[in-house]
Structures are given as C-alpha cells and as structure tokens.
Amino acid sequence: MKYTEVLIAGGGAAGIMAALAASESGADVLIIEQMGQLGKKILATGNGRCNYTNYYQKAECYRGNDPLFAWKAIQKFGQKETVNLFKLYGILPSDRNGYVYPLSGQALCVRDILNMQLKSAGAEIHIDEKITGAKLYINKKTGKQDGFAVLTNKDRYFTKKLVIAMGGKASPVHGSDGSGYKIAAGFGHSLVMPVPALTLCILDEKYTQDWAGARTNGSVKAYSQTGCLLGKDSGELQFVAQGISGIPVFQISRYISKELSQGGKPYLIIDIMPLYGKREIVCELLNRKNNYTYCSTGDIFKGLLNNKLAAALLKKCGLSLKRPAKELADTSIKKLAAVMKSWHMDVKSTGSFDKAQVTCGGINTDEIDVHTMESKICRGLYFAGEVIDVDGICGGYNLQWAWTSGHIAGSAAGSSVHVPV
C-alpha cells in the first residue's frame, strides 16, 4: 500500500486546482486520473479557447438546491483571485465583454501551464488509472479513523486526506462517468439526482426537420405541465433536426431536465419576433399579402424570417408553403402572428449526458462545509467541482466553480494534514 498525504481523485479542472492548492500548503500530493491525460475537458471549453471565468459575477449565475452555497464560496476565492493566480502561472487574461479567455486564445495552453505548475510543485501524477473504491482506514492500535484506503485498477493507497473531484455525468467522453457519486455514497453522502444541463431540448413536434439549420434572435420560456414558469432567457436560438438549441435554451435546460426527471411534461413558449408586437406583425403580413399578390405564401416571409423557419411555421399552422399569398385569409395571418409571438412546443426530452456540457445535481451541499469543502459526515474527506450539486450558466461559470471549489478544498486538505482526524 502506497502512502500520500493528500490524494486527489480526478484530474479535471477542479482536481488540478485542488492539487496545486494542497501542494502550495506544503502537503505531499498524488492526483489520480482515469483518462490518458489531465484536464481533457478543459480543452473543449470555450470552443477550444477556454473561457476560464467571467468578470460579471452574481449569485444567480450559480444554481443548485442551495442557490447560495456556491456564492458563499466565490466570496472566498472568486474571479479576481482566479485571474490573479493565473497571471502568476503565466496565463494572461483577454477580456471579451466580461468573458475571460487566455491571451493566447488556446485552451491547450491553459491545460499545459497548469500541468507544468503541478510538476513544479512536486505533485505526483498518475494517469490511465481508475479509482474503484475508497473506505475509511481504521488504526488497529487506537481503533480510530486514521485516513483513507483508496483502491484503483492498478494499486492500493493510503492517504490522510481525500479530495473527490471526479466530475459529474456530463460529457463522459472527457472522463465524467458519475463514479464519484458512488464513492461519496459509501461514506454516507446523499445525492441530488443528476440530470443533464446546458444542453438542447428535443421536441415532440412534426416540423423540426423543416427548420434544421435556422437561427434567429428570440426569447424562450419553459413551463411545467401545470403552467408554472420554470425558467426564461433570450438571445440567439438555434433550430436543429431534433428540436431547439442555443445559449438561451442551454441556460434553462436544467429546469426542464429536472421537471422531466420528476415525471412532468414541460413545454416551451418561443417568441421569434421579440422586437415586434403581434399587431405590428399582422399589419406587416397583411401589407405583404396585398403587395405580393403574385407570390406564394412562403414568399411573404422573405426578409422577415429564415426560409426554413418560415416553412416550419406554416406547417405548424397547417398552411401550404406554395399556396398563393392572395388566398391567405385574415384569420390565418392572425394565427401566424400569434404563433410567431407565442409558439407552443412540447418537450420530449433534453439532450443526454453525452450532449450536455454540465451536470445539474450531485453531492448534497447540506452535507459539505462551504468554507472548506470538507464533508460534514466524514472528516478528512473533501469535494470539488461538478461532483457537487452546483451548476453554472454559460460563460465561464462552471470553470470558475471548479477553480473556486478546487482551491478551497485543496488548501483546507493540505493545511490540515498534520491535524488529528
């Protein structure tokens, strides 16, 4: 059995930060990652450019059953501390409307510099090694807890402090398979059901193939089957063959996923003409009908809507794309305008974990000390990153949570190594 003072389970963003913080506290650190490289998911962030934090920070940027848990932690180590620390590491910031990227514009540089820092700090790194179990180590002489025994597919380890930073279930191709939940459960921790977040909505509608590839600025609201507002957002909507995507949909997808997981039947209300009122749209369509008498129904939307979106709209309203515009009844025009302002769409599901950027749910934050990320159930056990019931909105907030929770957990674990459990 090999010995280390602090063992970090998971080599993603949170695990790397925890390892760095623990090393800086003077502890001997071992980080174990099941993938063939550390920080693989970092490479996919910000479309390969790594949006590693955001200068705009508010409590509502972070979600969870306790919406203030993350915000309290951010007060201890937030975006300012992250940017300053990264500068010390050699990662200079580039501010793009509050979204912070490395000056190089490459996620690879961020990952590589963090790896260089780990090696400089003397942290031991094991890759291609999967943690399969962990349990309390009981001192046979005293009968008291004296650390943790950790089992992998390659070896056994004894550690004074254990930091679980194994991610959630989103994007398993990058190493997040939910195995951290099982290990946490073995120590008595409860779980807020994990569901996909920051993902698309798959619709139970017949016209989605028609609009595939279309984009437009609009607003989206999600409702429960009883009509309760679940969430809303606005911005560029992206229409795909399965349904609807884009950042506004991503931002509210967690609420839709939770509603679906509870057996609900949520629906969306989309406004694809947010700058115009229903009456203005009716007048515009009537003018086009009267002026373009020689055109088809589909033609009156040219310059107003994307052609593919117009085709889907007409199918939704039961109207032919090729029907002469002059034959459109005024009632049909009013119906078209009503749908453009309030398009009802039934949600079949959200994207799977394979297509989700982050997990909603995780280890119950009621069981974690926000000041140290230490378990309230098992002393010496810490958590960091997506494994915890915290998920952020788009814009660098999930990486910020990884840096925040990782730094707090690693610092606390490293500095308490020689304090009796």
PDB file of C-alpha atoms in Angstrom, residues 45-163:
ATOM      1  CA  THR A  45     -14.231  24.694 -23.082  1.00  0.00           C
ATOM      2  CA  GLY A  46     -14.947  27.966 -24.837  1.00  0.00           C
ATOM      3  CA  ASN A  47     -14.906  26.205 -28.216  1.00  0.00           C
ATOM      4  CA  GLY A  48     -11.275  25.320 -27.647  1.00  0.00           C
ATOM      5  CA  ARG A  49     -10.337  28.788 -26.375  1.00  0.00           C
ATOM      6  CA  CYS A  50     -11.055  28.198 -22.640  1.00  0.00           C
ATOM      7  CA  ASN A  51     -13.450  30.776 -21.233  1.00  0.00           C
ATOM      8  CA  TYR A  52     -11.983  30.221 -17.765  1.00  0.00           C
ATOM      9  CA  THR A  53     -14.015  32.792 -15.815  1.00  0.00           C
ATOM     10  CA  ASN A  54     -16.259  35.829 -16.173  1.00  0.00           C
ATOM     11  CA  TYR A  55     -15.870  39.332 -14.745  1.00  0.00           C
ATOM     12  CA  TYR A  56     -19.644  39.512 -14.187  1.00  0.00           C
ATOM     13  CA  GLN A  57     -20.373  37.592 -11.018  1.00  0.00           C
ATOM     14  CA  LYS A  58     -23.762  37.345  -9.317  1.00  0.00           C
ATOM     15  CA  ALA A  59     -25.329  34.712  -7.090  1.00  0.00           C
ATOM     16  CA  GLU A  60     -27.846  33.812  -9.807  1.00  0.00           C
ATOM     17  CA  CYS A  61     -25.015  32.696 -12.100  1.00  0.00           C
ATOM     18  CA  TYR A  62     -24.785  29.528  -9.987  1.00  0.00           C
ATOM     19  CA  ARG A  63     -27.570  27.037  -9.350  1.00  0.00           C
ATOM     20  CA  GLY A  64     -28.257  24.140  -7.006  1.00  0.00           C
ATOM     21  CA  ASN A  65     -30.683  23.049  -4.293  1.00  0.00           C
ATOM     22  CA  ASP A  66     -28.934  25.629  -2.100  1.00  0.00           C
ATOM     23  CA  PRO A  67     -28.562  28.527  -4.559  1.00  0.00           C
ATOM     24  CA  LEU A  68     -26.268  30.480  -2.211  1.00  0.00           C
ATOM     25  CA  PHE A  69     -23.783  27.687  -1.490  1.00  0.00           C
ATOM     26  CA  ALA A  70     -21.588  28.444  -4.494  1.00  0.00           C
ATOM     27  CA  TRP A  71     -21.883  32.198  -3.998  1.00  0.00           C
ATOM     28  CA  LYS A  72     -20.562  31.942  -0.435  1.00  0.00           C
ATOM     29  CA  ALA A  73     -17.564  30.010  -1.724  1.00  0.00           C
ATOM     30  CA  ILE A  74     -16.997  32.538  -4.530  1.00  0.00           C
ATOM     31  CA  GLN A  75     -16.597  35.235  -1.872  1.00  0.00           C
ATOM     32  CA  LYS A  76     -13.574  33.339  -0.567  1.00  0.00           C
ATOM     33  CA  PHE A  77     -11.937  32.549  -3.910  1.00  0.00           C
ATOM     34  CA  GLY A  78     -13.633  34.117  -6.925  1.00  0.00           C
ATOM     35  CA  GLN A  79     -12.849  35.500 -10.366  1.00  0.00           C
ATOM     36  CA  LYS A  80     -10.441  38.154  -9.063  1.00  0.00           C
ATOM     37  CA  GLU A  81      -8.378  35.578  -7.199  1.00  0.00           C
ATOM     38  CA  THR A  82      -8.531  33.221 -10.182  1.00  0.00           C
ATOM     39  CA  VAL A  83      -7.322  35.824 -12.680  1.00  0.00           C
ATOM     40  CA  ASN A  84      -4.505  36.922 -10.363  1.00  0.00           C
ATOM     41  CA  LEU A  85      -3.399  33.351  -9.696  1.00  0.00           C
ATOM     42  CA  PHE A  86      -3.447  32.523 -13.391  1.00  0.00           C
ATOM     43  CA  LYS A  87      -1.318  35.607 -14.075  1.00  0.00           C
ATOM     44  CA  LEU A  88       1.266  34.252 -11.631  1.00  0.00           C
ATOM     45  CA  TYR A  89       1.192  30.989 -13.551  1.00  0.00           C
ATOM     46  CA  GLY A  90       1.762  32.863 -16.826  1.00  0.00           C
ATOM     47  CA  ILE A  91      -1.815  32.787 -18.127  1.00  0.00           C
ATOM     48  CA  LEU A  92      -2.603  36.382 -19.074  1.00  0.00           C
ATOM     49  CA  PRO A  93      -6.298  37.329 -19.437  1.00  0.00           C
ATOM     50  CA  SER A  94      -8.131  38.561 -22.509  1.00  0.00           C
ATOM     51  CA  ASP A  95     -11.415  40.324 -21.687  1.00  0.00           C
ATOM     52  CA  ARG A  96     -14.159  39.832 -24.274  1.00  0.00           C
ATOM     53  CA  ASN A  97     -17.211  41.646 -22.932  1.00  0.00           C
ATOM     54  CA  GLY A  98     -16.618  40.185 -19.499  1.00  0.00           C
ATOM     55  CA  TYR A  99     -15.839  36.690 -20.750  1.00  0.00           C
ATOM     56  CA  VAL A 100     -12.250  35.930 -19.764  1.00  0.00           C
ATOM     57  CA  TYR A 101     -10.020  33.880 -22.067  1.00  0.00           C
ATOM     58  CA  PRO A 102      -6.269  33.299 -22.088  1.00  0.00           C
ATOM     59  CA  LEU A 103      -4.425  35.857 -24.199  1.00  0.00           C
ATOM     60  CA  SER A 104      -3.221  33.002 -26.404  1.00  0.00           C
ATOM     61  CA  GLY A 105      -6.813  32.057 -27.213  1.00  0.00           C
ATOM     62  CA  GLN A 106      -5.967  28.391 -26.674  1.00  0.00           C
ATOM     63  CA  ALA A 107      -7.402  26.049 -24.058  1.00  0.00           C
ATOM     64  CA  LEU A 108      -4.403  23.799 -24.657  1.00  0.00           C
ATOM     65  CA  CYS A 109      -2.087  26.484 -23.259  1.00  0.00           C
ATOM     66  CA  VAL A 110      -4.145  26.723 -20.058  1.00  0.00           C
ATOM     67  CA  ARG A 111      -4.097  22.968 -19.562  1.00  0.00           C
ATOM     68  CA  ASP A 112      -0.377  22.687 -20.319  1.00  0.00           C
ATOM     69  CA  ILE A 113       0.612  25.533 -17.978  1.00  0.00           C
ATOM     70  CA  LEU A 114      -1.437  24.016 -15.145  1.00  0.00           C
ATOM     71  CA  ASN A 115       0.317  20.695 -15.757  1.00  0.00           C
ATOM     72  CA  MET A 116       3.681  22.468 -15.664  1.00  0.00           C
ATOM     73  CA  GLN A 117       2.717  24.058 -12.349  1.00  0.00           C
ATOM     74  CA  LEU A 118       1.773  20.666 -10.918  1.00  0.00           C
ATOM     75  CA  LYS A 119       5.157  19.238 -11.837  1.00  0.00           C
ATOM     76  CA  SER A 120       6.951  22.292 -10.443  1.00  0.00           C
ATOM     77  CA  ALA A 121       5.021  21.881  -7.185  1.00  0.00           C
ATOM     78  CA  GLY A 122       6.196  18.288  -6.934  1.00  0.00           C
ATOM     79  CA  ALA A 123       2.766  16.687  -7.210  1.00  0.00           C
ATOM     80  CA  GLU A 124       2.779  13.033  -8.218  1.00  0.00           C
ATOM     81  CA  ILE A 125       0.574  12.400 -11.260  1.00  0.00           C
ATOM     82  CA  HIS A 126      -0.989   9.077 -12.222  1.00  0.00           C
ATOM     83  CA  ILE A 127      -2.977   8.847 -15.471  1.00  0.00           C
ATOM     84  CA  ASP A 128      -4.801   5.894 -17.063  1.00  0.00           C
ATOM     85  CA  GLU A 129      -5.648   4.748 -13.554  1.00  0.00           C
ATOM     86  CA  LYS A 130      -9.240   4.364 -12.367  1.00  0.00           C
ATOM     87  CA  ILE A 131     -10.286   4.656  -8.737  1.00  0.00           C
ATOM     88  CA  THR A 132     -12.619   1.770  -7.977  1.00  0.00           C
ATOM     89  CA  GLY A 133     -13.240   2.242  -4.278  1.00  0.00           C
ATOM     90  CA  ALA A 134     -12.377   4.083  -1.088  1.00  0.00           C
ATOM     91  CA  LYS A 135     -13.038   3.468   2.582  1.00  0.00           C
ATOM     92  CA  LEU A 136     -12.027   4.712   5.996  1.00  0.00           C
ATOM     93  CA  TYR A 137      -8.717   3.409   7.280  1.00  0.00           C
ATOM     94  CA  ILE A 138      -9.011   2.418  10.914  1.00  0.00           C
ATOM     95  CA  ASN A 139      -5.860   2.344  13.031  1.00  0.00           C
ATOM     96  CA  LYS A 140      -5.749  -1.124  14.568  1.00  0.00           C
ATOM     97  CA  LYS A 141      -3.951   0.108  17.659  1.00  0.00           C
ATOM     98  CA  THR A 142      -6.239   3.014  18.503  1.00  0.00           C
ATOM     99  CA  GLY A 143      -9.413   1.836  16.784  1.00  0.00           C
ATOM    100  CA  LYS A 144      -9.861   5.334  15.392  1.00  0.00           C
ATOM    101  CA  GLN A 145     -10.061   6.725  11.880  1.00  0.00           C
ATOM    102  CA  ASP A 146      -6.587   7.425  10.563  1.00  0.00           C
ATOM    103  CA  GLY A 147      -7.159   8.373   6.938  1.00  0.00           C
ATOM    104  CA  PHE A 148      -8.440   6.550   3.876  1.00  0.00           C
ATOM    105  CA  ALA A 149      -7.664   3.431   1.895  1.00  0.00           C
ATOM    106  CA  VAL A 150      -8.113   4.015  -1.838  1.00  0.00           C
ATOM    107  CA  LEU A 151      -8.251   1.208  -4.383  1.00  0.00           C
ATOM    108  CA  THR A 152      -7.591   1.596  -8.117  1.00  0.00           C
ATOM    109  CA  ASN A 153      -7.398  -0.820 -11.025  1.00  0.00           C
ATOM    110  CA  LYS A 154      -3.603  -0.768 -10.572  1.00  0.00           C
ATOM    111  CA  ASP A 155      -2.738  -0.328  -6.898  1.00  0.00           C
ATOM    112  CA  ARG A 156      -3.791   0.471  -3.315  1.00  0.00           C
ATOM    113  CA  TYR A 157      -3.103   3.728  -1.491  1.00  0.00           C
ATOM    114  CA  PHE A 158      -3.289   5.144   1.997  1.00  0.00           C
ATOM    115  CA  THR A 159      -3.920   8.865   2.363  1.00  0.00           C
ATOM    116  CA  LYS A 160      -4.520  11.226   5.249  1.00  0.00           C
ATOM    117  CA  LYS A 161      -6.888  13.414   3.221  1.00  0.00           C
ATOM    118  CA  LEU A 162      -9.066  12.508   0.246  1.00  0.00           C
ATOM    119  CA  VAL A 163     -10.457  15.030  -2.244  1.00  0.00           C
TER     120      VAL A 163
END
